[in-house]
mmCIF file of C-alpha atoms in Angstrom:
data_model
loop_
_atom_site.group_PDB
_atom_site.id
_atom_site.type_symbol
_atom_site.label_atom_id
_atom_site.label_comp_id
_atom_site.label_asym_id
_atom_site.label_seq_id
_atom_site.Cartn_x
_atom_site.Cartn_y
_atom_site.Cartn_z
ATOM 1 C CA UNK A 1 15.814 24.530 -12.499
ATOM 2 C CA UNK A 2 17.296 22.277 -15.102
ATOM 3 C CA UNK A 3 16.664 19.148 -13.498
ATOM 4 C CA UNK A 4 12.352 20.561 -13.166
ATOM 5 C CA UNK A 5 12.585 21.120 -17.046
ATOM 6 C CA UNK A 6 13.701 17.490 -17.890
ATOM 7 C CA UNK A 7 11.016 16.183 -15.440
ATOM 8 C CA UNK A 8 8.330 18.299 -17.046
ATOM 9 C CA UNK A 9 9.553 17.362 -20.238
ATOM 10 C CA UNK A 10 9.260 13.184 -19.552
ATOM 11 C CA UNK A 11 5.728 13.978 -18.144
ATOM 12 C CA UNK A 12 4.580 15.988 -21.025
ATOM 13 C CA UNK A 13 6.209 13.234 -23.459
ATOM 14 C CA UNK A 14 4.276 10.561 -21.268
ATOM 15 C CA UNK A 15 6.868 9.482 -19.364
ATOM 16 C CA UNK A 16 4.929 9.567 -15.541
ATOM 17 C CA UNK A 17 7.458 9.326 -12.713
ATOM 18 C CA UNK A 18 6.914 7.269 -10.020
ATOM 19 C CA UNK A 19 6.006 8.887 -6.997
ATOM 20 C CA UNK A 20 9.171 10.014 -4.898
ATOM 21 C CA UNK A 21 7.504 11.380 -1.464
ATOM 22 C CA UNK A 22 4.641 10.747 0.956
ATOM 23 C CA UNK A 23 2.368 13.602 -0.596
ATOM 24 C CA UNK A 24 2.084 12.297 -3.667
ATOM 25 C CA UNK A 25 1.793 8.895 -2.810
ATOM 26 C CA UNK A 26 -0.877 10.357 -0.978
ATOM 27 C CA UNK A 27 -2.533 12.098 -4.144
ATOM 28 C CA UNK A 28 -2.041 8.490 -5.867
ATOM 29 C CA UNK A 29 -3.844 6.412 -3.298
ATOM 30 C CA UNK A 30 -6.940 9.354 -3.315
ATOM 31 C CA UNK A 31 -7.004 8.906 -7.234
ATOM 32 C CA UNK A 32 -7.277 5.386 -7.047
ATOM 33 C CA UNK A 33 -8.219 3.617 -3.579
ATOM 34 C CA UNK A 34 -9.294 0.488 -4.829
ATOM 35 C CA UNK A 35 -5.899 -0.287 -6.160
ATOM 36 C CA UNK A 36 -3.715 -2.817 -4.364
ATOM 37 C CA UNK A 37 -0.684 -2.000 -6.422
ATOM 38 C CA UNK A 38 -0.877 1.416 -5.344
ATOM 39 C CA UNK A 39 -1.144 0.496 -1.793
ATOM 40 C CA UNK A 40 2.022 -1.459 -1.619
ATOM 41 C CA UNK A 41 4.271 0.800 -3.925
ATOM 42 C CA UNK A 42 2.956 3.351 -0.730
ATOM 43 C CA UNK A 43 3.458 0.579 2.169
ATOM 44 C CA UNK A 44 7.710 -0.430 0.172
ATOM 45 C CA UNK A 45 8.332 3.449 0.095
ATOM 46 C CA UNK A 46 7.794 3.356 3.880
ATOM 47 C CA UNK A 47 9.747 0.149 4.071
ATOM 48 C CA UNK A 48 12.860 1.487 2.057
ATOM 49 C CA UNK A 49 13.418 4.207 4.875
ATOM 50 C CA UNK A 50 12.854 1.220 7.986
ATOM 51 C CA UNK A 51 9.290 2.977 8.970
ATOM 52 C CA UNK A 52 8.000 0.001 9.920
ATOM 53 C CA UNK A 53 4.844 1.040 11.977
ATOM 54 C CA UNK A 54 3.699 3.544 8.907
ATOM 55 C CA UNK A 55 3.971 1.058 6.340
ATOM 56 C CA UNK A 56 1.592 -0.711 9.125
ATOM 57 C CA UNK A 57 -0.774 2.344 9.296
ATOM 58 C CA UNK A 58 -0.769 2.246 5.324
ATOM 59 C CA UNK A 59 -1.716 -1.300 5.211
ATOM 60 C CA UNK A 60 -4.617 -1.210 7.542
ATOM 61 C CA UNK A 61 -5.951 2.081 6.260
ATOM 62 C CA UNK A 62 -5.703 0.427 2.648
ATOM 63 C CA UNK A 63 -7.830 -2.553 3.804
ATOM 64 C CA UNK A 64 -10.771 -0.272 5.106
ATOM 65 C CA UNK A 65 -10.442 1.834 2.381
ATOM 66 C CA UNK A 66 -10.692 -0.632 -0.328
ATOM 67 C CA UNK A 67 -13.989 -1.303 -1.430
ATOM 68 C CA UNK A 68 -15.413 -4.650 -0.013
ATOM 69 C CA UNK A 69 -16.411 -6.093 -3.892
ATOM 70 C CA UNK A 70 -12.887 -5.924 -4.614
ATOM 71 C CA UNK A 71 -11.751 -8.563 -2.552
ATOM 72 C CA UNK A 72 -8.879 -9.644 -4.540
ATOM 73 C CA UNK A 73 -7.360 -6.449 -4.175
ATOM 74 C CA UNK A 74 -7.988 -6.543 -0.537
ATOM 75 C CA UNK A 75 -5.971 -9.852 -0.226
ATOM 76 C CA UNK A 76 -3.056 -8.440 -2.427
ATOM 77 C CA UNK A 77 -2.893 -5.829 0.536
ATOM 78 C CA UNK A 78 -3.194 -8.678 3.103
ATOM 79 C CA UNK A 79 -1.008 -10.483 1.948
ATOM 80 C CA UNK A 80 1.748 -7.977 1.506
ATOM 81 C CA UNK A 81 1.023 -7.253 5.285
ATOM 82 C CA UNK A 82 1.581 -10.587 6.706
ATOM 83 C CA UNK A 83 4.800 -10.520 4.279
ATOM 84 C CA UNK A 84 5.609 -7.220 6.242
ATOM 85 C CA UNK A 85 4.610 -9.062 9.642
ATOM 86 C CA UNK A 86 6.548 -12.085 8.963
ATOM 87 C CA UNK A 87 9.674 -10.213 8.013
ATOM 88 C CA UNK A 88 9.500 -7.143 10.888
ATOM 89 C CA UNK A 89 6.858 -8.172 13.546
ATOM 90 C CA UNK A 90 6.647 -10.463 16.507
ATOM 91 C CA UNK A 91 4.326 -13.707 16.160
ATOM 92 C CA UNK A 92 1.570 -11.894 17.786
ATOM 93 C CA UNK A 93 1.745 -8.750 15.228
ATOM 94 C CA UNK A 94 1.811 -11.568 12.019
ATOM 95 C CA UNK A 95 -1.372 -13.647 14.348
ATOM 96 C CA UNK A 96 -3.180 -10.660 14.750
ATOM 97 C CA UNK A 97 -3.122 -9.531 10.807
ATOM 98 C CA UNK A 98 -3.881 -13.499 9.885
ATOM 99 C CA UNK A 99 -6.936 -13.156 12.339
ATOM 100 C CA UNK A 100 -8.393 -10.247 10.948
ATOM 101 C CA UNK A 101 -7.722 -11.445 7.031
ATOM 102 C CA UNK A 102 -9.421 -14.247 7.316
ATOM 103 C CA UNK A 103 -12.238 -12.845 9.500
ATOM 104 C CA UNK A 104 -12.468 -10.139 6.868
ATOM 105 C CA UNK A 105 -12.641 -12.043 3.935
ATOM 106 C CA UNK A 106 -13.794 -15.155 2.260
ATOM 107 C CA UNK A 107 -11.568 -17.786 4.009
ATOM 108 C CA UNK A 108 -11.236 -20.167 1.303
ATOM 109 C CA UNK A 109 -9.421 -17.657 -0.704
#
């Protein structure tokens, strides 16, 4: 009980947390889709714990979800992915993502 008084106090003195499980990444991404950084804090908290294929699902749902005027945001999340691919997947996996980014988006970018 101690420990959930000193968190409420740090949020009600400003101090935000960041988040610490799935759900509220969850809450963050539906509070703000079109961010990128908010995406890949939610794609490294999968990666901490070796969940290789979610921080996968999070990637791809974060580059249909993110509105298609923001395309910088969109290749922040692409490129984080093919950083994920490079590092965890098989040639095919980091071909596959480098397809689809540059199909996707404006490939002069």
């Amino acid at each position: 009980e101690k420990a959930a008084q000193i968190q409420e106090n740090k949020i009600i003195q400003g101090e935000n947390l960041p988040p610490q499980t799935e759900q509220e990444f969850e809450k963050l991404v539906a509070s703000s889709p079109d961010s990128s950084l908010v995406w890949i804090q939610f794609m490294a908290f999968h990666l901490q714990s070796c969940q290789y294929d979610q921080a996968r699902a999070v990637a791809k749902r974060a580059v249909d979800r993110i509105n298609f005027r923001e395309e910088n945001e969109r290749l922040n999340v692409y490129l984080a992915w093919l950083n994920l691919e490079n590092a965890f997947g098989s040639p095919e996996t980091l071909d596959k993502v480098l397809k689809d980014a540059v199909q996707r988006n404006d490939e002069y970018k």
